[in-house]
PDB file of C-alpha atoms in Angstrom:
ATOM      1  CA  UNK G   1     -12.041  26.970  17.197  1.00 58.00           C
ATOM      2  CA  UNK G   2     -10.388  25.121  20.161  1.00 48.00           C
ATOM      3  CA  UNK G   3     -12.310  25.289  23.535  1.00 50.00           C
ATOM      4  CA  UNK G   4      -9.445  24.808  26.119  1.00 44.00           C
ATOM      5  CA  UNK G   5      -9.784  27.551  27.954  1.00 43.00           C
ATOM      6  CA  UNK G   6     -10.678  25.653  31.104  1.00 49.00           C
ATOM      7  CA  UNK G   7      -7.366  23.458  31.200  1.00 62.00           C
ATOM      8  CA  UNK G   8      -4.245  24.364  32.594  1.00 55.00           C
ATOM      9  CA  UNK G   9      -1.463  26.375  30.845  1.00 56.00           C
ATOM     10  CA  UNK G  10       0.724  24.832  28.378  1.00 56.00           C
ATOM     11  CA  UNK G  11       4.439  23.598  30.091  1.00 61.00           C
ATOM     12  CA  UNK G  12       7.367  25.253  28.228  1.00 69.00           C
ATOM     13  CA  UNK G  13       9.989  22.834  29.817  1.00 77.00           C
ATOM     14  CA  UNK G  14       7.675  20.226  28.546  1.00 84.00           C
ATOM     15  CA  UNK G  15       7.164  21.747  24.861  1.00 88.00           C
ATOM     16  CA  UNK G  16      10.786  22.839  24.651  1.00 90.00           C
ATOM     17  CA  UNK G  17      12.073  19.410  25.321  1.00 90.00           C
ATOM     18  CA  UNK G  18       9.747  17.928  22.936  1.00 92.00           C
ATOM     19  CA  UNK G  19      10.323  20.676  20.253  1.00 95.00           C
ATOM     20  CA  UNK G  20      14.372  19.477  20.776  1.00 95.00           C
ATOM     21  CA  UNK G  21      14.267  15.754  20.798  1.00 94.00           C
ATOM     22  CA  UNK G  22      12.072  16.039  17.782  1.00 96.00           C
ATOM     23  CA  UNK G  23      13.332  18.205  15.935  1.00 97.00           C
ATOM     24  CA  UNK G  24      16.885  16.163  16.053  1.00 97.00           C
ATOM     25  CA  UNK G  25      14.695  13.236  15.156  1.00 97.00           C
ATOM     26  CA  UNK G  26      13.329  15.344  11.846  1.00 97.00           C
ATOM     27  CA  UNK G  27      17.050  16.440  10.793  1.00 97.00           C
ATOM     28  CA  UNK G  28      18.865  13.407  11.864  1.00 97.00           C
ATOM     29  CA  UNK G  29      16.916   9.944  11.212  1.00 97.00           C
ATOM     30  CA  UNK G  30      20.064   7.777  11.003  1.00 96.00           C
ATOM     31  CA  UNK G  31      20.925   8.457  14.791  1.00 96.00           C
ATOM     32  CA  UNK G  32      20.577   5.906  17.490  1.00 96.00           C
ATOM     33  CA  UNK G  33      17.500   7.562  19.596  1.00 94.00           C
ATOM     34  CA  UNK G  34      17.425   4.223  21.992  1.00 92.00           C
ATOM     35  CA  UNK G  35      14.117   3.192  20.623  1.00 94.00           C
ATOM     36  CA  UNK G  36      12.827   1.828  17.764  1.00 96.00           C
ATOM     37  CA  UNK G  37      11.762   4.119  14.687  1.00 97.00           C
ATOM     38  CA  UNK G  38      11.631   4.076  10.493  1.00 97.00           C
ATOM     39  CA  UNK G  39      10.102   1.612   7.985  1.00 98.00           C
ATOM     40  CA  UNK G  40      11.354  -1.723  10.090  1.00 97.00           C
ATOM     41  CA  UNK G  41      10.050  -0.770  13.261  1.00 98.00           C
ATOM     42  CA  UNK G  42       6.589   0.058  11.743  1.00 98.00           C
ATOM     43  CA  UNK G  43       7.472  -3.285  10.058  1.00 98.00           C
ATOM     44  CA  UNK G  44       7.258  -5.539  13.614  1.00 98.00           C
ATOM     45  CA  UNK G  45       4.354  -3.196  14.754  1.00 98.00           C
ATOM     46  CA  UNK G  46       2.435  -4.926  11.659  1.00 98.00           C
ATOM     47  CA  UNK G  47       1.699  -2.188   9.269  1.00 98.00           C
ATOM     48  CA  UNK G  48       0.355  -3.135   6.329  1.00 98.00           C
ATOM     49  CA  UNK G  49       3.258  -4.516   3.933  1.00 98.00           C
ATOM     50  CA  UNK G  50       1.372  -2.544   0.931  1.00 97.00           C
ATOM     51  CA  UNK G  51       1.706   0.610   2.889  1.00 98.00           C
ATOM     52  CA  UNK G  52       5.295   0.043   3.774  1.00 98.00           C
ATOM     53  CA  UNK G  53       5.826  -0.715  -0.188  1.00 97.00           C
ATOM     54  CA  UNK G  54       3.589   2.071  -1.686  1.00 96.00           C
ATOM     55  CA  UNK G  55       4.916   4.923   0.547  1.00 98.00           C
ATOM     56  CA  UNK G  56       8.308   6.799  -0.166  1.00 97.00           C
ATOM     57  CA  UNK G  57      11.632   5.406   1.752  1.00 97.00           C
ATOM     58  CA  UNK G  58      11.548   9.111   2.690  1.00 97.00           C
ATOM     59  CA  UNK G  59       8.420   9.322   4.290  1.00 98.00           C
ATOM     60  CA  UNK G  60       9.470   6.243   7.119  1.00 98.00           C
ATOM     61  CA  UNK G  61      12.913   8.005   7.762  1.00 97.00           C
ATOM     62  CA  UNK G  62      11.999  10.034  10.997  1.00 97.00           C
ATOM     63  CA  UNK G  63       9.050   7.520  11.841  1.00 97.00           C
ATOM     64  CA  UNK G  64       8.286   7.139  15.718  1.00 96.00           C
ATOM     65  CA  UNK G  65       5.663   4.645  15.608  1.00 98.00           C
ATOM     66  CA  UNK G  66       4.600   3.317  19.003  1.00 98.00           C
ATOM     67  CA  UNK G  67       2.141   0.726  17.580  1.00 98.00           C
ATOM     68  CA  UNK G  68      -0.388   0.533  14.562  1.00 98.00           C
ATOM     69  CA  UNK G  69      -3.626   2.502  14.946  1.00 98.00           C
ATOM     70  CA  UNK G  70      -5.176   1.183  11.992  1.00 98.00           C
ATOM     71  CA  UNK G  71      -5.608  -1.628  13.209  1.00 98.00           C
ATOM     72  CA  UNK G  72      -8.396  -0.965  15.618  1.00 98.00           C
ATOM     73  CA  UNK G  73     -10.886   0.367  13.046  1.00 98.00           C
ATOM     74  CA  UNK G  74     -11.575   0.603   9.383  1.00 98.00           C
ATOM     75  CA  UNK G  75     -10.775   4.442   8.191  1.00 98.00           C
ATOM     76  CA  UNK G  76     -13.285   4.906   5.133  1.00 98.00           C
ATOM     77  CA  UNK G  77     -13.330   6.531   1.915  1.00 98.00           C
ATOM     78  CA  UNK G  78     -14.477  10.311   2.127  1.00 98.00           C
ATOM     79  CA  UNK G  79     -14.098  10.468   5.937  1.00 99.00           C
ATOM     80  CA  UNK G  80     -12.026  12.570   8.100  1.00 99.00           C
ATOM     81  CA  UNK G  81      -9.169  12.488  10.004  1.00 99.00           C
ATOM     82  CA  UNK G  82      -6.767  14.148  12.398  1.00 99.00           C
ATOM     83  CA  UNK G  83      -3.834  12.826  13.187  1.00 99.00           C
ATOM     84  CA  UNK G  84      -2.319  14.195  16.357  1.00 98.00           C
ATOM     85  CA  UNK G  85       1.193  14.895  16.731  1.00 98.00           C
ATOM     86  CA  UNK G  86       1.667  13.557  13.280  1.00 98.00           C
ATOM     87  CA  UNK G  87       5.164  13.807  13.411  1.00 98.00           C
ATOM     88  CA  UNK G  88       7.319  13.085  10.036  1.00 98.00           C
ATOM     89  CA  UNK G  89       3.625  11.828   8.377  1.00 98.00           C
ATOM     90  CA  UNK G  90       3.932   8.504   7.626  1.00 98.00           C
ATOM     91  CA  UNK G  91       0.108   7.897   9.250  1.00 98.00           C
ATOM     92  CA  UNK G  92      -0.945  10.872   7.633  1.00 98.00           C
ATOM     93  CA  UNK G  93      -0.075   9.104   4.471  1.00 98.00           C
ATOM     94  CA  UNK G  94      -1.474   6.502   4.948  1.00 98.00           C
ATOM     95  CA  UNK G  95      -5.047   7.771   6.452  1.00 98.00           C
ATOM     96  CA  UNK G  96      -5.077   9.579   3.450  1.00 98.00           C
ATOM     97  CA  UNK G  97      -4.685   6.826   0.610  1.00 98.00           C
ATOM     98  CA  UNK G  98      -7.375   5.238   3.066  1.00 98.00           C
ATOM     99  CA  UNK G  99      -9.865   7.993   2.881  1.00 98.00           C
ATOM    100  CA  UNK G 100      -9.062   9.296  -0.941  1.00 98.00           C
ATOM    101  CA  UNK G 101      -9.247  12.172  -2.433  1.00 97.00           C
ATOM    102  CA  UNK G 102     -13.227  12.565  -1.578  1.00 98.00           C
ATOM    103  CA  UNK G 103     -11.904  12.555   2.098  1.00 98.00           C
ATOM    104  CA  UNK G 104      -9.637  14.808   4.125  1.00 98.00           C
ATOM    105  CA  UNK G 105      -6.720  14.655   6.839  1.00 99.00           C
ATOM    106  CA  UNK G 106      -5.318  17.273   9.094  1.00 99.00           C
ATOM    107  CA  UNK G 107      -2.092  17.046  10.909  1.00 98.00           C
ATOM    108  CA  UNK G 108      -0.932  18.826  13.992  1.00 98.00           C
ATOM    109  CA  UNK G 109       2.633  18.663  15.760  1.00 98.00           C
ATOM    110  CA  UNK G 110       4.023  21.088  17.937  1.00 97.00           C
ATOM    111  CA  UNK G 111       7.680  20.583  16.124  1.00 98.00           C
ATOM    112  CA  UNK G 112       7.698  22.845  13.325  1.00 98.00           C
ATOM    113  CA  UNK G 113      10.554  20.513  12.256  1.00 98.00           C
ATOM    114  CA  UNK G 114       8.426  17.732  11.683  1.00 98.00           C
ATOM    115  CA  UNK G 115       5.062  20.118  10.241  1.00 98.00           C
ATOM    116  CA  UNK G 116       7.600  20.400   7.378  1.00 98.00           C
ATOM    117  CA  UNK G 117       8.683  16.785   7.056  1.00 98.00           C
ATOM    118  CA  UNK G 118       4.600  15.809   6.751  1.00 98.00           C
ATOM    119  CA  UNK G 119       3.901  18.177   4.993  1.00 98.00           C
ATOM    120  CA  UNK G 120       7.021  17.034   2.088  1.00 98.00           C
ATOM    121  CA  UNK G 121       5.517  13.157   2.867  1.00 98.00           C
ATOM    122  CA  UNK G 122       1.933  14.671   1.458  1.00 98.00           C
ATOM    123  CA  UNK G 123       3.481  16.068  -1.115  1.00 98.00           C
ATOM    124  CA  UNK G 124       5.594  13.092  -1.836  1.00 98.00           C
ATOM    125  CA  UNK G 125       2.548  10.730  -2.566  1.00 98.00           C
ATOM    126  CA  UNK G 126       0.225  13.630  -4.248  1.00 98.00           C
ATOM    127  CA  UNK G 127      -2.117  13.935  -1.606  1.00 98.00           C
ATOM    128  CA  UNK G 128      -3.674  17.494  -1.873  1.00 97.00           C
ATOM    129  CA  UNK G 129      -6.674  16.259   0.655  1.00 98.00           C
ATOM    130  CA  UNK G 130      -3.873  16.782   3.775  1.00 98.00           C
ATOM    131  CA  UNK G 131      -2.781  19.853   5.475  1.00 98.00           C
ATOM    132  CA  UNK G 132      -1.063  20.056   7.970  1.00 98.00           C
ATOM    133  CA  UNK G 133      -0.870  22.378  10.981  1.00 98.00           C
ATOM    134  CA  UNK G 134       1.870  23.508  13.594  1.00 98.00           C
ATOM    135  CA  UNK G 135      -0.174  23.691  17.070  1.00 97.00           C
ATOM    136  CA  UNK G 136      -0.242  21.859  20.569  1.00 96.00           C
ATOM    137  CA  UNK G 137      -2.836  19.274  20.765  1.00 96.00           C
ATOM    138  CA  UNK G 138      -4.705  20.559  23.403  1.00 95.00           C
ATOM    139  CA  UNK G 139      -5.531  23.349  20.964  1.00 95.00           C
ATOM    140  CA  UNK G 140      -6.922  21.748  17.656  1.00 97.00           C
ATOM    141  CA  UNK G 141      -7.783  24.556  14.940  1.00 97.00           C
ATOM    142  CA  UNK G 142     -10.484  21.984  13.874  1.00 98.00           C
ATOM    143  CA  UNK G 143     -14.520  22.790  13.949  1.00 98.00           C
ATOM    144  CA  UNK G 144     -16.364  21.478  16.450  1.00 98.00           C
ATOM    145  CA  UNK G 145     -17.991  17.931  15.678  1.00 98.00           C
ATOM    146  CA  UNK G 146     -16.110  17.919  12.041  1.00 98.00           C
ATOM    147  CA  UNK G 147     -14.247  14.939  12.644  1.00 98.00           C
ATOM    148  CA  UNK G 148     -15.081  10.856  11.990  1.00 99.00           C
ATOM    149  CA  UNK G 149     -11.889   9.646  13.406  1.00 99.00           C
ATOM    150  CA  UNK G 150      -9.040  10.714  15.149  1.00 99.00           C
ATOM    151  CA  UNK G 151      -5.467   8.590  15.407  1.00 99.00           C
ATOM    152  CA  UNK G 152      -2.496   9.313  17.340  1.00 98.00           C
ATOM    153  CA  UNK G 153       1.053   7.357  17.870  1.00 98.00           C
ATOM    154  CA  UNK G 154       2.965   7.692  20.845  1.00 97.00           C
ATOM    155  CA  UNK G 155       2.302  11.138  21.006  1.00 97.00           C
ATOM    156  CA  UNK G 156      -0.552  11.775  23.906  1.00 97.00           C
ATOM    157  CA  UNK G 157       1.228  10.727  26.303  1.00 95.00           C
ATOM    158  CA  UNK G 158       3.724  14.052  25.610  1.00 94.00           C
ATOM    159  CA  UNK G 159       1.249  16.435  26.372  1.00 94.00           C
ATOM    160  CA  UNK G 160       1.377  17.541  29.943  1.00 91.00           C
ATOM    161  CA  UNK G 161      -2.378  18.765  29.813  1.00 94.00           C
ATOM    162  CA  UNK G 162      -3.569  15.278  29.004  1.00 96.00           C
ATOM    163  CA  UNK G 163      -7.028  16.450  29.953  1.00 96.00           C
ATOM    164  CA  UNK G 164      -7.186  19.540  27.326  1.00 96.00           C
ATOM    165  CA  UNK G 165      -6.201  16.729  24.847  1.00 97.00           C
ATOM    166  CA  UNK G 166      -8.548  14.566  25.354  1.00 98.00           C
ATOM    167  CA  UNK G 167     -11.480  17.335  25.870  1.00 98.00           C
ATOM    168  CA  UNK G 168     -10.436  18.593  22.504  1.00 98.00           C
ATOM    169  CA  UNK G 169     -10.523  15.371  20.527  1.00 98.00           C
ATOM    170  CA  UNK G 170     -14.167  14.927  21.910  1.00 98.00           C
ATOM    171  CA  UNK G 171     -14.622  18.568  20.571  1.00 98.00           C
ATOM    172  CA  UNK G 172     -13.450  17.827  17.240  1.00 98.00           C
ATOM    173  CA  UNK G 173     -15.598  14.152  16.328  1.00 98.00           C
ATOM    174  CA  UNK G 174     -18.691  13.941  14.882  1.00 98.00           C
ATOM    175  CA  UNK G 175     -21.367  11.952  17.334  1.00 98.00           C
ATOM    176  CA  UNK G 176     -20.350   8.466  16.722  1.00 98.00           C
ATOM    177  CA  UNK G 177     -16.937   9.482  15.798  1.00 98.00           C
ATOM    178  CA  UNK G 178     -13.623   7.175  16.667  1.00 98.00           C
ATOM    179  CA  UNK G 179     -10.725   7.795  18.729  1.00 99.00           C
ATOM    180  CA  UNK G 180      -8.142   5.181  17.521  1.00 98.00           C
ATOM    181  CA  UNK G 181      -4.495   5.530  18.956  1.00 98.00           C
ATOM    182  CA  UNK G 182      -0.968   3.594  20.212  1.00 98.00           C
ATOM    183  CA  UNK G 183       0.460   5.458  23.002  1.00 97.00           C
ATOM    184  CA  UNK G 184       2.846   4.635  25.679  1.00 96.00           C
ATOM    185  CA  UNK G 185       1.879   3.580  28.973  1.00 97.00           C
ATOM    186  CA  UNK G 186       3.041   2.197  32.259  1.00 95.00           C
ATOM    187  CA  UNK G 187       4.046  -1.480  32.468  1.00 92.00           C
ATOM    188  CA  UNK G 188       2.400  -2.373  35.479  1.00 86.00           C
ATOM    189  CA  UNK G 189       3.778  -5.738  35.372  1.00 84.00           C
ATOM    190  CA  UNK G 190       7.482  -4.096  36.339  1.00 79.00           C
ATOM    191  CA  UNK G 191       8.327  -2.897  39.141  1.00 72.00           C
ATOM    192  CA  UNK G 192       9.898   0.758  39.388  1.00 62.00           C
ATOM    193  CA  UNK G 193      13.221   0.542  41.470  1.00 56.00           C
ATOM    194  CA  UNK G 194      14.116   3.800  40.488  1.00 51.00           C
ATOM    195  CA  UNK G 195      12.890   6.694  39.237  1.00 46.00           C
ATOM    196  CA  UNK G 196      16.527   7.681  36.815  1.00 46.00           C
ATOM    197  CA  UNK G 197      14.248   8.164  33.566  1.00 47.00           C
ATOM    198  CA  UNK G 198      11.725  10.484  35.712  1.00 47.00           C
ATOM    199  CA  UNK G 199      12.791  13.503  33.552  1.00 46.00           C
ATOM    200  CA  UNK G 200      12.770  12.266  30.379  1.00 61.00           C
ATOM    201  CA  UNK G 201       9.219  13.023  29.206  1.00 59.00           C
ATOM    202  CA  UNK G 202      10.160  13.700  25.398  1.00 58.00           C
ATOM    203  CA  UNK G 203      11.435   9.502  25.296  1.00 59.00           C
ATOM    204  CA  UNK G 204       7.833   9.436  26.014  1.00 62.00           C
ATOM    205  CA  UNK G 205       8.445   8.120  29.827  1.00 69.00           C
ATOM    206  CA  UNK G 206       7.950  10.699  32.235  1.00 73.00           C
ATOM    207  CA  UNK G 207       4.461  11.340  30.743  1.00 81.00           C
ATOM    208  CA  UNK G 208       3.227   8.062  30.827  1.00 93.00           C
ATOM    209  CA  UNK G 209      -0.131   6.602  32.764  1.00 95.00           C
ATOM    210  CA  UNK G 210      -0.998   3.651  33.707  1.00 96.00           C
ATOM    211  CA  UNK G 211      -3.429   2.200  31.696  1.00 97.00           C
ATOM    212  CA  UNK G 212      -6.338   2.172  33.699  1.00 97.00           C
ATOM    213  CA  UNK G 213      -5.654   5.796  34.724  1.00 97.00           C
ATOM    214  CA  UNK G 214      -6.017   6.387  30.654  1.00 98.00           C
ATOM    215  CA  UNK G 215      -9.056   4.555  30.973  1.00 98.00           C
ATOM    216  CA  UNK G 216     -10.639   6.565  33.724  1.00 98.00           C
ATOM    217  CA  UNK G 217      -9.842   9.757  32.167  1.00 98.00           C
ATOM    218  CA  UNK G 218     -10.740   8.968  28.536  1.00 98.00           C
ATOM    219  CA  UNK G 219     -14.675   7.924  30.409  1.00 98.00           C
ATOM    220  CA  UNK G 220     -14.818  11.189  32.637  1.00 98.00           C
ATOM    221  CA  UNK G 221     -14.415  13.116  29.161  1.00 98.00           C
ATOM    222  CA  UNK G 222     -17.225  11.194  27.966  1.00 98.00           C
ATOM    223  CA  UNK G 223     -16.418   8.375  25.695  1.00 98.00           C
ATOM    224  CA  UNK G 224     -17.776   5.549  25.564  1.00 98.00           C
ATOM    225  CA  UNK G 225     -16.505   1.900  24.676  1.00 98.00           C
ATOM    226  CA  UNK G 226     -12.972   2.618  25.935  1.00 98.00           C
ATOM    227  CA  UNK G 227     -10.634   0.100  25.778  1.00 98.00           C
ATOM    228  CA  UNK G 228      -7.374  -1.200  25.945  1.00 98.00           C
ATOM    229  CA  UNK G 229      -7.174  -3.551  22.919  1.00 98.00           C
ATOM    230  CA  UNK G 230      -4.071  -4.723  23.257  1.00 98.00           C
ATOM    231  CA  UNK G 231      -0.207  -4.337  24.043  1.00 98.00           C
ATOM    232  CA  UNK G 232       2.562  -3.876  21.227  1.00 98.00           C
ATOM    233  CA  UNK G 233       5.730  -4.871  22.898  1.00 96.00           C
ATOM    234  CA  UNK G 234       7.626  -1.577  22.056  1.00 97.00           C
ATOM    235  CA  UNK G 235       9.546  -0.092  24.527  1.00 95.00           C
ATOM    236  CA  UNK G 236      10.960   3.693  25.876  1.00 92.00           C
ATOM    237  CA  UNK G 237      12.024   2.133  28.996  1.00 91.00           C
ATOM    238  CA  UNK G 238      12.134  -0.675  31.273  1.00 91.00           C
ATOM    239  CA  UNK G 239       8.829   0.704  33.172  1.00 92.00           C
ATOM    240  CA  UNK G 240       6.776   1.509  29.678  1.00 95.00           C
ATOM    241  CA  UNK G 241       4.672  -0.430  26.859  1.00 96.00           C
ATOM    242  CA  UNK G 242       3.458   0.275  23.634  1.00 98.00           C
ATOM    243  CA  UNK G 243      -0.339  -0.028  23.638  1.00 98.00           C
ATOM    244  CA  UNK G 244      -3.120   0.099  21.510  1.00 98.00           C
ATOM    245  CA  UNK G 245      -6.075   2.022  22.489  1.00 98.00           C
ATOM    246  CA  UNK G 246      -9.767   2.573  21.253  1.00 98.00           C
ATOM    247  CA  UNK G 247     -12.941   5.121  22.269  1.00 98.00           C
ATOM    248  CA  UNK G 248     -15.873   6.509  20.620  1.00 98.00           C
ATOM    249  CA  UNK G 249     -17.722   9.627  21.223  1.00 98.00           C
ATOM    250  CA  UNK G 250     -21.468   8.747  21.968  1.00 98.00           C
TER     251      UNK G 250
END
C-alpha cells in the first residue's frame, strides 16, 4: 500500500537505536530517561483531565508525550485516524474514545515492544475499532486517501527519511484531511556551543529541524495551511523544544 519507493533507504543505526531506547522505555517505565514521560507529564502538556481520569494508570506508564495534539483540531465521531509511532498508546486511546466505535484508529511503531504495550492499552479500555501495526513510518500499510486525520508525538522527528514520512502521511489522508502533531524541534533561540548530544537521535535530538525547515518541507510535500501553532516548553536537550504543529492536505 505504501508508495516510498522513491525515498532513501531506511538507517539501521537509526532504527536500532530507536528499537533499544524504546524498548527499555516499554519494559522499564519507572526509570529516569532524562525527560519527562507518564500521566504527569501529559498532565503539564494539558491533556484533558477526563482523559487522564478515564484511561488505565497502565496505559500512561511508558508515555513519551512531547506535547498535546488534540489540541489543534477536533477528532470526530466515525472518523479515522493514524497515529504514528504510537508508542505505549495512550493517544491511540484516546483518538479512539474520540472517534467511537463507528470510527477507526491504526497505530504504527517500529518497537515491537511498544506494538504490544498499545495494543494491551486498546484492549484495556475495550476498544475493538484500533489495531495496531509494527512498521516504519515511512511505510504506512494504510490505503491511499483512507485517512481524515493523522497525529503524531515526538516521534517524526526519529525518522531519518523525514521526507518518506511526510510523503506517506499525504498518501494516506483523504482530500481535506488533517495532519495534527507535537514533535521536537530546534530551539533557535539557544545557541549550540557544542555539538555533545549530536548522536543521540533516539532522545529525539540528533533528528531534530528547525522549525521553519519543518515548515518548508511539510509545503514542498504539498500541504497546505502549515503552521507552527505553538511551543510546549518540553525539553530533550538544551538546543530542543516541544512544539505543536498543524497541516492539511488540499
Amino acid at each position: 500500500m505504501s508508495n516510498s519507493s522513491g525515498c532513501c533507504p531506511p538507517s539501521k543505526n537509526t532504527i536500532d537505536q530507536v528499537r533499544q531506547l524504546y524498548t527499555d522505555l516499554a519494559q522499564h517505565p519507572e526509570k529516569d530517561f532524562g525527560w519527562g514521560k507518564g500521566k504527569e507529564n501529559a498532565r503539564l502538556l494539558g491533556y484533558e483531565p477526563a482523559w487522564l481520569h478515564t484511561l488505565p494508570d497502565e496505559v500512561w506508564l511508558s508515555a513519551a508525550a512531547v506535547g498535546n495534539p488534540f489540541c489543534l483540531g477536533p477528532i470526530g465521531q466515525g472518523e479515522t485516524v493514524v497515529d504514528l509511532g504510537c508508542g505505549a498508546g495512550a493517544d491511540l486511546c484516546i483518538a479512539a474514545l474520540l472517534v467511537g466505535a463507528s470510527g477507526q484508529v491504526i497505530g504504527i511503531d517500529v518497537t515491537l515492544a511498544m506494538v504490544e504495550r498499545a495494543r494491551k492499552s486498546a484492549a484495556l479500555i475495550g476498544a475493538r475499532h484500533v489495531e495496531v501495526h509494527e512498521a516504519d513510518m515511512a511505510e504506512v500499510p494504510v490505503g491511499d486517501g483512507s485517512v481524515d486525520v493523522v497525529i503524531a508525538n515526538g516521534s517524526i522527528n526519529l525518522s531519518a527519511r523525514k521526507e518518506c514520512v511526510l510523503q506517506e502521511i499525504f498518501r494516506v489522508l483523504r482530500p481535506g484531511g488533517r495532519l495534527q502533531f507535537a514533535d521536537m524541534v530546534r530551539d533557535c533561540t539557544v545557541q549550540e556551543t557544542d555539538h555533545t548530544d549530536s548522536d543521540s537521535w533516539a532522545d529525539c535530538v540528533a533528528g531534530t529541524l528547525a522549525p521553519e525547515r519543518l515548515l518548508d518541507l511539510l509545503r514542498k510535500t504539498g500541504f497546505e495551511g502549515a503552521e507552527v501553532v505553538s511551543f510546549t516548553g518540553y525539553r530533550t536537550a538544551p538546543t530542543t523544544v516541544g512544539a505543536l504543529i498543524r497541516a492539511m492536505k488540499p
